[in-house]
Amino acid sequence: MTTGTLVLAIQGGSDNWSPQRWLERFTSVCAGRRVALLPDPELDPDEVRYAATWIPQPGALAAFRNLRAIFNLGAGVDALLGDASLPQVPIVRVAVDDLTGRMTEYVVLHVLAHHRRLFALREDQARKLWRPRAQPAATAVTVGILGMGTLGQDAAAVLRRIGFRAVGWSQSTKAVDGVECFSGPEQLPAFLRRTHILVCLLPLTPETRHILNRALFEQLGRDSPLGAPVLVNAGRGGLQVEADIVGCLDDGTLGAATLDVFEREPLPPESPLWSHPKVIVTPHNAADTDPDAISVYVAEQITRLEAGLPLQNVVDRARGY
Ligand code: NDP
Ligand code: OXD
């Protein structure tokens, strides 16, 4: 038996968040290590060395004074960092090809849906209208990506490959092949002016909360061959001001939006976003979390740590991502 228990603190939801499924996966990839699902009344807190979590109850990890690392089972750590009692050990976030590939699929799917006017084609079909629509070239459309991290850079590369122009915005200065890069608040207006389809893949932090608001939408490029600018947000709901999105769609500041994340989740039935004719709503599963891929990633990180190697993708608590 490998020493040091791994505990799982997981709030269930969809199939992929079934705590039992994670328990089985971790038990199978952790080679003899004890894996326990919280709450576990039999557990001696002092034997716990590692925790793997998804939106744990605040305080769920506070008793583990021998903890060496916390593994967040998703890319976004905003919910975890909200827990003031979290032990002061490294937090590792998910950065795996499986999740990245799924997010890139989502971004490309929705950029293309707006670019190729899928809404209008569906309406025509419903009315049995045979009406070919003008097709702007991808090379005439600029996709602006807010957040040029693991997910943003991969999406940009694939969008470039299918012909779109890409611009990106991040905190630090970057050089990414084929992508015009902007950074910091002072370069945000120049980034927005160039952007026709805005894709948001930012983390939710005190700096980014409510960044997707009317003042920002009004700065988007209005020379798009698609007409008005389009928004795709798959970052976090707290990044957006939903009343501003609805108002901007209604007055033409925005032409359409795809939203995977919301201020309140599940999106309440009374939200006008559900039935807005210019909005595609998806239920926060732009990039599903696969227990098979992610349990292997966590087990590898534990092996690295125990071999004296540094953990990868460690969260900077001060920055909040
Ligand atoms: P990363 O940490 O790799 O990238 C975050 C990017 O955002 C970086 O480029 C960073 O800049 C930039 N950024 C952060 N704060 C600021 C700021 N204040 N100003 C400008 N740029 C900023 O994260 P990932 O790409 O892995 O994931 C991004 C987010 O996607 C997650 O935090 C999560 O919220 C969301 N997500 C959503 C999913 C879904 O299913 N809807 C699934 C997975 C993730 P820099 O590079 O300079 O540090
Ligand atoms: C997320 C994820 O951060 O699923 O939303 O990884």
mmCIF file of C-alpha atoms and ligand atoms in Angstrom:
data_model
loop_
_atom_site.group_PDB
_atom_site.id
_atom_site.type_symbol
_atom_site.label_atom_id
_atom_site.label_comp_id
_atom_site.label_asym_id
_atom_site.label_seq_id
_atom_site.Cartn_x
_atom_site.Cartn_y
_atom_site.Cartn_z
ATOM 1 C CA MET A 1 0.000 0.000 0.000
ATOM 2 C CA THR A 2 1.396 3.426 -1.003
ATOM 3 C CA THR A 3 1.427 5.769 1.982
ATOM 4 C CA GLY A 4 -0.709 8.870 2.096
ATOM 5 C CA THR A 5 -4.412 8.832 1.416
ATOM 6 C CA LEU A 6 -5.996 10.715 -1.484
ATOM 7 C CA VAL A 7 -9.404 12.140 -0.590
ATOM 8 C CA LEU A 8 -12.059 13.123 -3.103
ATOM 9 C CA ALA A 9 -14.392 16.050 -2.407
ATOM 10 C CA ILE A 10 -16.706 16.193 -5.398
ATOM 11 C CA GLN A 11 -20.118 17.736 -5.827
ATOM 12 C CA GLY A 12 -22.078 15.453 -8.095
ATOM 13 C CA GLY A 13 -23.944 16.690 -11.130
ATOM 14 C CA SER A 14 -23.815 15.153 -14.573
ATOM 15 C CA ASP A 15 -22.593 11.579 -15.174
ATOM 16 C CA ASN A 16 -19.025 12.769 -15.388
ATOM 17 C CA TRP A 17 -19.271 14.232 -11.896
ATOM 18 C CA SER A 18 -20.547 11.057 -10.269
ATOM 19 C CA PRO A 19 -18.332 10.793 -7.115
ATOM 20 C CA GLN A 20 -18.500 6.992 -7.333
ATOM 21 C CA ARG A 21 -17.104 7.027 -10.860
ATOM 22 C CA TRP A 22 -14.177 9.208 -9.756
ATOM 23 C CA LEU A 23 -13.559 6.892 -6.781
ATOM 24 C CA GLU A 24 -13.339 3.894 -9.104
ATOM 25 C CA ARG A 25 -11.060 5.683 -11.561
ATOM 26 C CA PHE A 26 -8.681 7.017 -8.908
ATOM 27 C CA THR A 27 -8.549 3.660 -7.139
ATOM 28 C CA SER A 28 -7.563 2.006 -10.397
ATOM 29 C CA VAL A 29 -4.860 4.543 -11.416
ATOM 30 C CA CYS A 30 -3.358 5.245 -7.970
ATOM 31 C CA ALA A 31 -1.545 1.909 -7.637
ATOM 32 C CA GLY A 32 -2.352 0.743 -4.135
ATOM 33 C CA ARG A 33 -2.915 4.164 -2.580
ATOM 34 C CA ARG A 34 -5.963 4.485 -0.329
ATOM 35 C CA VAL A 35 -8.598 6.655 -1.987
ATOM 36 C CA ALA A 36 -11.510 7.886 0.141
ATOM 37 C CA LEU A 37 -14.634 9.752 -0.765
ATOM 38 C CA LEU A 38 -15.566 12.592 1.596
ATOM 39 C CA PRO A 39 -17.293 12.630 3.988
ATOM 40 C CA ASP A 40 -15.771 9.446 5.447
ATOM 41 C CA PRO A 41 -16.306 8.987 9.232
ATOM 42 C CA GLU A 42 -13.618 6.248 9.353
ATOM 43 C CA LEU A 43 -10.900 8.534 7.976
ATOM 44 C CA ASP A 44 -7.984 9.669 10.140
ATOM 45 C CA PRO A 45 -7.412 13.237 8.851
ATOM 46 C CA ASP A 46 -3.675 12.985 9.541
ATOM 47 C CA GLU A 47 -3.204 10.201 6.980
ATOM 48 C CA VAL A 48 -4.445 12.443 4.136
ATOM 49 C CA ARG A 49 -1.718 13.770 1.816
ATOM 50 C CA TYR A 50 -3.662 14.704 -1.327
ATOM 51 C CA ALA A 51 -7.110 16.010 -2.206
ATOM 52 C CA ALA A 52 -8.853 15.977 -5.582
ATOM 53 C CA THR A 53 -11.832 18.303 -5.626
ATOM 54 C CA TRP A 54 -14.600 19.857 -7.653
ATOM 55 C CA ILE A 55 -16.570 22.640 -5.977
ATOM 56 C CA PRO A 56 -16.097 21.190 -2.464
ATOM 57 C CA GLN A 57 -18.190 22.427 0.438
ATOM 58 C CA PRO A 58 -16.297 25.304 2.121
ATOM 59 C CA GLY A 59 -14.204 23.850 4.950
ATOM 60 C CA ALA A 60 -14.172 20.326 3.474
ATOM 61 C CA LEU A 61 -10.338 20.230 3.386
ATOM 62 C CA ALA A 62 -9.589 22.334 6.468
ATOM 63 C CA ALA A 63 -8.852 19.393 8.817
ATOM 64 C CA PHE A 64 -6.090 17.870 6.686
ATOM 65 C CA ARG A 65 -2.948 19.301 8.253
ATOM 66 C CA ASN A 66 -0.579 16.886 6.425
ATOM 67 C CA LEU A 67 -1.940 17.733 2.985
ATOM 68 C CA ARG A 68 0.760 18.176 0.306
ATOM 69 C CA ALA A 69 -1.305 19.255 -2.721
ATOM 70 C CA ILE A 70 -4.851 19.953 -3.875
ATOM 71 C CA PHE A 71 -5.873 18.891 -7.376
ATOM 72 C CA ASN A 72 -8.756 20.885 -8.818
ATOM 73 C CA LEU A 73 -10.592 18.573 -11.216
ATOM 74 C CA GLY A 74 -11.333 21.365 -13.680
ATOM 75 C CA ALA A 75 -9.414 24.214 -15.290
ATOM 76 C CA GLY A 76 -11.202 27.010 -13.412
ATOM 77 C CA VAL A 77 -10.360 27.419 -9.718
ATOM 78 C CA ASP A 78 -12.681 30.337 -8.879
ATOM 79 C CA ALA A 79 -15.040 28.183 -6.766
ATOM 80 C CA LEU A 80 -12.177 26.559 -4.878
ATOM 81 C CA LEU A 81 -10.390 29.821 -4.085
ATOM 82 C CA GLY A 82 -13.594 31.157 -2.539
ATOM 83 C CA ASP A 83 -12.923 28.849 0.470
ATOM 84 C CA ALA A 84 -10.936 30.907 3.007
ATOM 85 C CA SER A 85 -10.164 27.789 5.076
ATOM 86 C CA LEU A 86 -8.308 26.044 2.241
ATOM 87 C CA PRO A 87 -4.946 24.646 3.479
ATOM 88 C CA GLN A 88 -1.989 26.668 2.168
ATOM 89 C CA VAL A 89 -0.573 23.961 -0.120
ATOM 90 C CA PRO A 90 -0.084 24.071 -3.896
ATOM 91 C CA ILE A 91 -3.259 23.898 -5.982
ATOM 92 C CA VAL A 92 -2.934 22.189 -9.356
ATOM 93 C CA ARG A 93 -5.499 22.897 -12.067
ATOM 94 C CA VAL A 94 -6.396 20.718 -15.043
ATOM 95 C CA ALA A 95 -4.513 21.271 -18.277
ATOM 96 C CA VAL A 96 -4.903 18.110 -20.366
ATOM 97 C CA ASP A 97 -5.193 17.590 -24.100
ATOM 98 C CA ASP A 98 -8.556 15.875 -23.703
ATOM 99 C CA LEU A 99 -10.207 18.939 -22.105
ATOM 100 C CA THR A 100 -8.388 21.383 -24.361
ATOM 101 C CA GLY A 101 -9.507 19.517 -27.475
ATOM 102 C CA ARG A 102 -13.124 19.534 -26.320
ATOM 103 C CA MET A 103 -13.059 23.289 -25.696
ATOM 104 C CA THR A 104 -11.513 23.928 -29.092
ATOM 105 C CA GLU A 105 -14.300 21.862 -30.690
ATOM 106 C CA TYR A 106 -16.861 24.043 -28.899
ATOM 107 C CA VAL A 107 -15.242 27.318 -29.907
ATOM 108 C CA VAL A 108 -14.868 26.275 -33.538
ATOM 109 C CA LEU A 109 -18.429 24.890 -33.645
ATOM 110 C CA HIS A 110 -19.923 28.185 -32.459
ATOM 111 C CA VAL A 111 -17.638 30.507 -34.397
ATOM 112 C CA LEU A 112 -18.605 28.579 -37.527
ATOM 113 C CA ALA A 113 -22.303 28.494 -36.599
ATOM 114 C CA HIS A 114 -22.352 32.288 -36.467
ATOM 115 C CA HIS A 115 -20.014 32.721 -39.414
ATOM 116 C CA ARG A 116 -22.055 30.367 -41.628
ATOM 117 C CA ARG A 117 -25.373 31.861 -40.382
ATOM 118 C CA LEU A 118 -26.811 28.695 -38.961
ATOM 119 C CA PHE A 119 -29.579 30.631 -37.144
ATOM 120 C CA ALA A 120 -30.851 32.133 -40.377
ATOM 121 C CA LEU A 121 -30.607 28.836 -42.245
ATOM 122 C CA ARG A 122 -32.667 27.092 -39.543
ATOM 123 C CA GLU A 123 -35.300 29.805 -39.807
ATOM 124 C CA ASP A 124 -35.400 29.449 -43.586
ATOM 125 C CA GLN A 125 -35.730 25.689 -43.290
ATOM 126 C CA ALA A 126 -38.634 26.047 -40.847
ATOM 127 C CA ARG A 127 -40.362 28.211 -43.462
ATOM 128 C CA LYS A 128 -39.329 25.925 -46.394
ATOM 129 C CA LEU A 129 -37.399 28.797 -47.939
ATOM 130 C CA TRP A 130 -34.637 27.980 -50.433
ATOM 131 C CA ARG A 131 -32.483 31.053 -49.917
ATOM 132 C CA PRO A 132 -28.705 30.816 -50.404
ATOM 133 C CA ARG A 133 -26.992 33.403 -48.207
ATOM 134 C CA ALA A 134 -23.840 35.352 -48.988
ATOM 135 C CA GLN A 135 -20.842 33.602 -47.458
ATOM 136 C CA PRO A 136 -18.110 35.907 -46.205
ATOM 137 C CA ALA A 137 -14.634 34.369 -46.367
ATOM 138 C CA ALA A 138 -13.168 33.281 -43.049
ATOM 139 C CA THR A 139 -10.143 35.385 -43.955
ATOM 140 C CA ALA A 140 -12.360 38.489 -43.744
ATOM 141 C CA VAL A 141 -13.419 37.744 -40.162
ATOM 142 C CA THR A 142 -11.320 38.380 -37.049
ATOM 143 C CA VAL A 143 -11.888 36.235 -33.988
ATOM 144 C CA GLY A 144 -10.688 37.937 -30.812
ATOM 145 C CA ILE A 145 -9.849 35.604 -27.946
ATOM 146 C CA LEU A 146 -9.957 36.981 -24.411
ATOM 147 C CA GLY A 147 -7.602 34.711 -22.455
ATOM 148 C CA MET A 148 -4.643 33.269 -24.332
ATOM 149 C CA GLY A 149 -3.818 30.466 -21.913
ATOM 150 C CA THR A 150 -3.987 26.708 -22.447
ATOM 151 C CA LEU A 151 -7.467 26.850 -24.005
ATOM 152 C CA GLY A 152 -7.259 30.172 -25.827
ATOM 153 C CA GLN A 153 -4.024 29.341 -27.634
ATOM 154 C CA ASP A 154 -5.281 25.979 -28.856
ATOM 155 C CA ALA A 155 -8.559 27.452 -30.129
ATOM 156 C CA ALA A 156 -6.636 30.247 -31.873
ATOM 157 C CA ALA A 157 -4.392 27.751 -33.660
ATOM 158 C CA VAL A 158 -7.340 25.769 -35.049
ATOM 159 C CA LEU A 159 -9.302 28.903 -36.029
ATOM 160 C CA ARG A 160 -6.200 30.125 -37.876
ATOM 161 C CA ARG A 161 -5.917 26.758 -39.616
ATOM 162 C CA ILE A 162 -9.413 27.131 -41.064
ATOM 163 C CA GLY A 163 -8.717 30.639 -42.259
ATOM 164 C CA PHE A 164 -9.921 33.085 -39.601
ATOM 165 C CA ARG A 165 -7.788 35.986 -38.539
ATOM 166 C CA ALA A 166 -7.040 35.754 -34.833
ATOM 167 C CA VAL A 167 -6.173 38.315 -32.202
ATOM 168 C CA GLY A 168 -5.609 37.482 -28.537
ATOM 169 C CA TRP A 169 -5.599 39.275 -25.200
ATOM 170 C CA SER A 170 -3.862 38.163 -22.030
ATOM 171 C CA GLN A 171 -2.349 39.528 -18.854
ATOM 172 C CA SER A 172 1.294 39.101 -19.883
ATOM 173 C CA THR A 173 2.822 39.948 -23.253
ATOM 174 C CA LYS A 174 2.830 36.981 -25.650
ATOM 175 C CA ALA A 175 4.153 36.013 -29.069
ATOM 176 C CA VAL A 176 1.931 33.398 -30.725
ATOM 177 C CA ASP A 177 2.481 32.364 -34.309
ATOM 178 C CA GLY A 178 -0.099 33.953 -36.639
ATOM 179 C CA VAL A 179 -1.971 35.707 -33.810
ATOM 180 C CA GLU A 180 -1.773 39.432 -33.144
ATOM 181 C CA CYS A 181 -1.311 39.570 -29.385
ATOM 182 C CA PHE A 182 -2.415 42.284 -26.966
ATOM 183 C CA SER A 183 -2.000 42.444 -23.215
ATOM 184 C CA GLY A 184 -3.118 44.408 -20.194
ATOM 185 C CA PRO A 185 -5.959 46.915 -19.764
ATOM 186 C CA GLU A 186 -4.201 49.567 -21.874
ATOM 187 C CA GLN A 187 -4.190 47.341 -24.984
ATOM 188 C CA LEU A 188 -7.750 46.058 -24.539
ATOM 189 C CA PRO A 189 -9.389 48.795 -26.684
ATOM 190 C CA ALA A 190 -7.081 48.057 -29.666
ATOM 191 C CA PHE A 191 -7.836 44.330 -29.342
ATOM 192 C CA LEU A 192 -11.595 44.992 -29.227
ATOM 193 C CA ARG A 193 -11.536 47.328 -32.244
ATOM 194 C CA ARG A 194 -10.120 44.517 -34.391
ATOM 195 C CA THR A 195 -12.549 41.851 -33.115
ATOM 196 C CA HIS A 196 -15.637 40.664 -35.039
ATOM 197 C CA ILE A 197 -16.346 37.488 -33.061
ATOM 198 C CA LEU A 198 -15.353 37.739 -29.403
ATOM 199 C CA VAL A 199 -14.511 34.428 -27.701
ATOM 200 C CA CYS A 200 -14.066 34.608 -23.938
ATOM 201 C CA LEU A 201 -11.844 31.983 -22.294
ATOM 202 C CA LEU A 202 -10.786 34.003 -19.278
ATOM 203 C CA PRO A 203 -10.717 32.732 -15.698
ATOM 204 C CA LEU A 204 -13.003 34.444 -13.190
ATOM 205 C CA THR A 205 -10.908 36.620 -10.874
ATOM 206 C CA PRO A 206 -11.493 39.944 -9.103
ATOM 207 C CA GLU A 207 -9.970 41.671 -12.183
ATOM 208 C CA THR A 208 -12.085 39.886 -14.790
ATOM 209 C CA ARG A 209 -15.468 39.795 -13.016
ATOM 210 C CA HIS A 210 -18.145 41.517 -15.184
ATOM 211 C CA ILE A 211 -15.622 42.346 -17.908
ATOM 212 C CA LEU A 212 -18.211 41.366 -20.553
ATOM 213 C CA ASN A 213 -20.393 44.446 -20.222
ATOM 214 C CA ARG A 214 -21.953 47.082 -22.442
ATOM 215 C CA ALA A 215 -18.915 49.392 -22.348
ATOM 216 C CA LEU A 216 -16.771 46.550 -23.705
ATOM 217 C CA PHE A 217 -19.275 45.419 -26.350
ATOM 218 C CA GLU A 218 -19.521 48.986 -27.676
ATOM 219 C CA GLN A 219 -15.804 48.913 -28.489
ATOM 220 C CA LEU A 220 -15.999 45.805 -30.712
ATOM 221 C CA GLY A 221 -15.240 46.207 -34.421
ATOM 222 C CA ARG A 222 -18.319 47.159 -36.425
ATOM 223 C CA ASP A 223 -16.791 46.556 -39.870
ATOM 224 C CA SER A 224 -17.586 42.841 -39.788
ATOM 225 C CA PRO A 225 -18.838 41.131 -42.943
ATOM 226 C CA LEU A 226 -21.244 39.331 -40.581
ATOM 227 C CA GLY A 227 -22.913 42.586 -39.548
ATOM 228 C CA ALA A 228 -22.819 43.240 -35.804
ATOM 229 C CA PRO A 229 -20.237 41.633 -33.491
ATOM 230 C CA VAL A 230 -20.842 38.209 -31.957
ATOM 231 C CA LEU A 231 -20.064 36.988 -28.417
ATOM 232 C CA VAL A 232 -19.085 33.449 -27.397
ATOM 233 C CA ASN A 233 -18.505 33.024 -23.635
ATOM 234 C CA ALA A 234 -17.269 29.674 -22.338
ATOM 235 C CA GLY A 235 -15.172 31.101 -19.475
ATOM 236 C CA ARG A 236 -17.382 31.706 -16.444
ATOM 237 C CA GLY A 237 -20.791 33.303 -15.907
ATOM 238 C CA GLY A 238 -19.358 35.845 -13.453
ATOM 239 C CA LEU A 239 -17.437 37.382 -16.348
ATOM 240 C CA GLN A 240 -20.648 38.601 -17.970
ATOM 241 C CA VAL A 241 -23.384 41.122 -17.186
ATOM 242 C CA GLU A 242 -26.427 39.344 -18.566
ATOM 243 C CA ALA A 243 -28.682 42.395 -18.573
ATOM 244 C CA ASP A 244 -26.092 44.154 -20.774
ATOM 245 C CA ILE A 245 -25.904 41.195 -23.157
ATOM 246 C CA VAL A 246 -29.687 41.182 -23.608
ATOM 247 C CA GLY A 247 -29.781 44.984 -24.018
ATOM 248 C CA CYS A 248 -26.936 44.923 -26.563
ATOM 249 C CA LEU A 249 -28.563 42.124 -28.566
ATOM 250 C CA ASP A 250 -31.839 44.047 -28.603
ATOM 251 C CA ASP A 251 -30.337 47.335 -29.787
ATOM 252 C CA GLY A 252 -27.905 45.767 -32.300
ATOM 253 C CA THR A 253 -24.671 46.448 -30.417
ATOM 254 C CA LEU A 254 -24.280 42.668 -30.545
ATOM 255 C CA GLY A 255 -25.556 40.543 -33.423
ATOM 256 C CA ALA A 256 -25.723 37.183 -31.629
ATOM 257 C CA ALA A 257 -24.296 35.262 -28.684
ATOM 258 C CA THR A 258 -23.409 31.753 -27.619
ATOM 259 C CA LEU A 259 -23.285 31.341 -23.853
ATOM 260 C CA ASP A 260 -22.133 28.220 -22.014
ATOM 261 C CA VAL A 261 -21.828 29.837 -18.586
ATOM 262 C CA PHE A 262 -24.175 32.040 -16.569
ATOM 263 C CA GLU A 263 -24.393 34.308 -13.548
ATOM 264 C CA ARG A 264 -26.614 31.638 -11.963
ATOM 265 C CA GLU A 265 -26.348 27.980 -12.903
ATOM 266 C CA PRO A 266 -28.522 26.189 -13.805
ATOM 267 C CA LEU A 267 -29.842 29.162 -15.788
ATOM 268 C CA PRO A 268 -33.172 30.043 -14.098
ATOM 269 C CA PRO A 269 -36.319 29.436 -16.205
ATOM 270 C CA GLU A 270 -37.215 33.148 -16.015
ATOM 271 C CA SER A 271 -33.971 34.239 -17.709
ATOM 272 C CA PRO A 272 -34.701 36.019 -21.020
ATOM 273 C CA LEU A 273 -31.620 34.300 -22.463
ATOM 274 C CA TRP A 274 -33.485 30.973 -22.783
ATOM 275 C CA SER A 275 -35.848 32.221 -25.451
ATOM 276 C CA HIS A 276 -33.879 35.077 -26.975
ATOM 277 C CA PRO A 277 -33.864 34.546 -30.752
ATOM 278 C CA LYS A 278 -30.219 35.634 -31.049
ATOM 279 C CA VAL A 279 -28.819 33.435 -28.272
ATOM 280 C CA ILE A 280 -27.569 29.864 -28.159
ATOM 281 C CA VAL A 281 -27.596 28.513 -24.596
ATOM 282 C CA THR A 282 -25.491 25.475 -23.655
ATOM 283 C CA PRO A 283 -25.459 24.030 -20.098
ATOM 284 C CA HIS A 284 -21.863 24.654 -18.937
ATOM 285 C CA ASN A 285 -20.439 21.706 -20.790
ATOM 286 C CA ALA A 286 -18.384 23.346 -23.495
ATOM 287 C CA ALA A 287 -15.568 21.060 -22.410
ATOM 288 C CA ASP A 288 -16.687 18.058 -20.449
ATOM 289 C CA THR A 289 -14.365 16.701 -17.778
ATOM 290 C CA ASP A 290 -13.386 13.123 -18.472
ATOM 291 C CA PRO A 291 -12.582 11.159 -15.274
ATOM 292 C CA ASP A 292 -10.418 8.704 -17.243
ATOM 293 C CA ALA A 293 -8.065 11.360 -18.643
ATOM 294 C CA ILE A 294 -8.016 13.530 -15.539
ATOM 295 C CA SER A 295 -7.444 10.799 -12.945
ATOM 296 C CA VAL A 296 -4.374 9.704 -14.930
ATOM 297 C CA TYR A 297 -3.149 13.326 -15.001
ATOM 298 C CA VAL A 298 -3.547 13.646 -11.205
ATOM 299 C CA ALA A 299 -1.850 10.297 -10.529
ATOM 300 C CA GLU A 300 1.104 11.397 -12.704
ATOM 301 C CA GLN A 301 1.389 14.641 -10.779
ATOM 302 C CA ILE A 302 1.492 12.783 -7.455
ATOM 303 C CA THR A 303 4.213 10.513 -8.843
ATOM 304 C CA ARG A 304 6.177 13.600 -9.937
ATOM 305 C CA LEU A 305 5.874 15.202 -6.522
ATOM 306 C CA GLU A 306 6.962 12.051 -4.721
ATOM 307 C CA ALA A 307 9.949 11.758 -7.077
ATOM 308 C CA GLY A 308 11.028 15.265 -6.063
ATOM 309 C CA LEU A 309 9.907 16.902 -9.343
ATOM 310 C CA PRO A 310 7.882 20.127 -9.428
ATOM 311 C CA LEU A 311 4.114 19.987 -9.835
ATOM 312 C CA GLN A 312 2.785 21.326 -13.141
ATOM 313 C CA ASN A 313 0.038 23.899 -13.742
ATOM 314 C CA VAL A 314 0.146 25.233 -10.219
ATOM 315 C CA VAL A 315 -2.344 28.031 -9.535
ATOM 316 C CA ASP A 316 -1.042 31.442 -8.527
ATOM 317 C CA ARG A 317 -3.349 32.212 -5.605
ATOM 318 C CA ALA A 318 -2.540 35.917 -5.660
ATOM 319 C CA ARG A 319 -3.610 36.225 -9.331
ATOM 320 C CA GLY A 320 -6.574 33.919 -8.801
ATOM 321 C CA TYR A 321 -5.864 31.515 -11.684
HETATM 322 P P1 NDP B 1 -5.147 29.536 -18.279
HETATM 323 O O1 NDP B 1 -4.803 29.898 -16.889
HETATM 324 O O2 NDP B 1 -4.233 28.655 -19.039
HETATM 325 O O3 NDP B 1 -5.349 30.861 -19.145
HETATM 326 C C1 NDP B 1 -5.993 31.993 -18.675
HETATM 327 C C2 NDP B 1 -5.718 33.138 -19.632
HETATM 328 O O4 NDP B 1 -6.426 34.296 -19.194
HETATM 329 C C3 NDP B 1 -4.230 33.526 -19.670
HETATM 330 O O5 NDP B 1 -3.843 33.843 -20.976
HETATM 331 C C4 NDP B 1 -4.172 34.775 -18.785
HETATM 332 O O6 NDP B 1 -3.113 35.664 -19.115
HETATM 333 C C5 NDP B 1 -5.520 35.403 -19.119
HETATM 334 N N1 NDP B 1 -5.932 36.318 -18.063
HETATM 335 C C6 NDP B 1 -6.251 36.063 -16.776
HETATM 336 N N2 NDP B 1 -6.551 37.190 -16.106
HETATM 337 C C7 NDP B 1 -6.409 38.199 -17.002
HETATM 338 C C8 NDP B 1 -6.576 39.602 -16.928
HETATM 339 N N3 NDP B 1 -6.922 40.222 -15.781
HETATM 340 N N4 NDP B 1 -6.339 40.319 -18.037
HETATM 341 C C9 NDP B 1 -5.963 39.731 -19.180
HETATM 342 N N5 NDP B 1 -5.794 38.393 -19.334
HETATM 343 C C10 NDP B 1 -6.022 37.640 -18.242
HETATM 344 O O7 NDP B 1 -6.612 28.910 -18.219
HETATM 345 P P2 NDP B 1 -7.309 27.918 -19.268
HETATM 346 O O8 NDP B 1 -7.063 28.419 -20.632
HETATM 347 O O9 NDP B 1 -6.936 26.528 -18.973
HETATM 348 O O10 NDP B 1 -8.849 28.085 -18.844
HETATM 349 C C11 NDP B 1 -9.484 29.343 -18.909
HETATM 350 C C12 NDP B 1 -10.841 29.290 -18.230
HETATM 351 O O11 NDP B 1 -11.764 28.560 -19.017
HETATM 352 C C13 NDP B 1 -10.915 28.583 -16.879
HETATM 353 O O12 NDP B 1 -10.423 29.413 -15.829
HETATM 354 C C14 NDP B 1 -12.379 28.296 -16.745
HETATM 355 O O13 NDP B 1 -13.035 29.383 -16.104
HETATM 356 C C15 NDP B 1 -12.859 28.173 -18.182
HETATM 357 N N6 NDP B 1 -13.268 26.799 -18.525
HETATM 358 C C16 NDP B 1 -14.573 26.580 -18.869
HETATM 359 C C17 NDP B 1 -14.989 25.323 -19.218
HETATM 360 C C18 NDP B 1 -16.383 25.078 -19.694
HETATM 361 O O14 NDP B 1 -16.764 23.919 -19.886
HETATM 362 N N7 NDP B 1 -17.178 26.104 -19.922
HETATM 363 C C19 NDP B 1 -14.072 24.183 -19.211
HETATM 364 C C20 NDP B 1 -12.732 24.527 -18.859
HETATM 365 C C21 NDP B 1 -12.361 25.798 -18.530
HETATM 366 P P3 NDP B 1 -1.576 35.200 -18.967
HETATM 367 O O15 NDP B 1 -1.357 34.144 -20.024
HETATM 368 O O16 NDP B 1 -0.794 36.408 -19.245
HETATM 369 O O17 NDP B 1 -1.434 34.660 -17.574
HETATM 370 C C1 OXD B 2 -14.129 24.158 -15.811
HETATM 371 C C2 OXD B 2 -13.823 22.806 -16.201
HETATM 372 O O1 OXD B 2 -13.243 24.835 -15.309
HETATM 373 O O2 OXD B 2 -14.768 22.034 -16.453
HETATM 374 O O3 OXD B 2 -15.273 24.584 -16.022
HETATM 375 O O4 OXD B 2 -12.643 22.443 -16.304
#
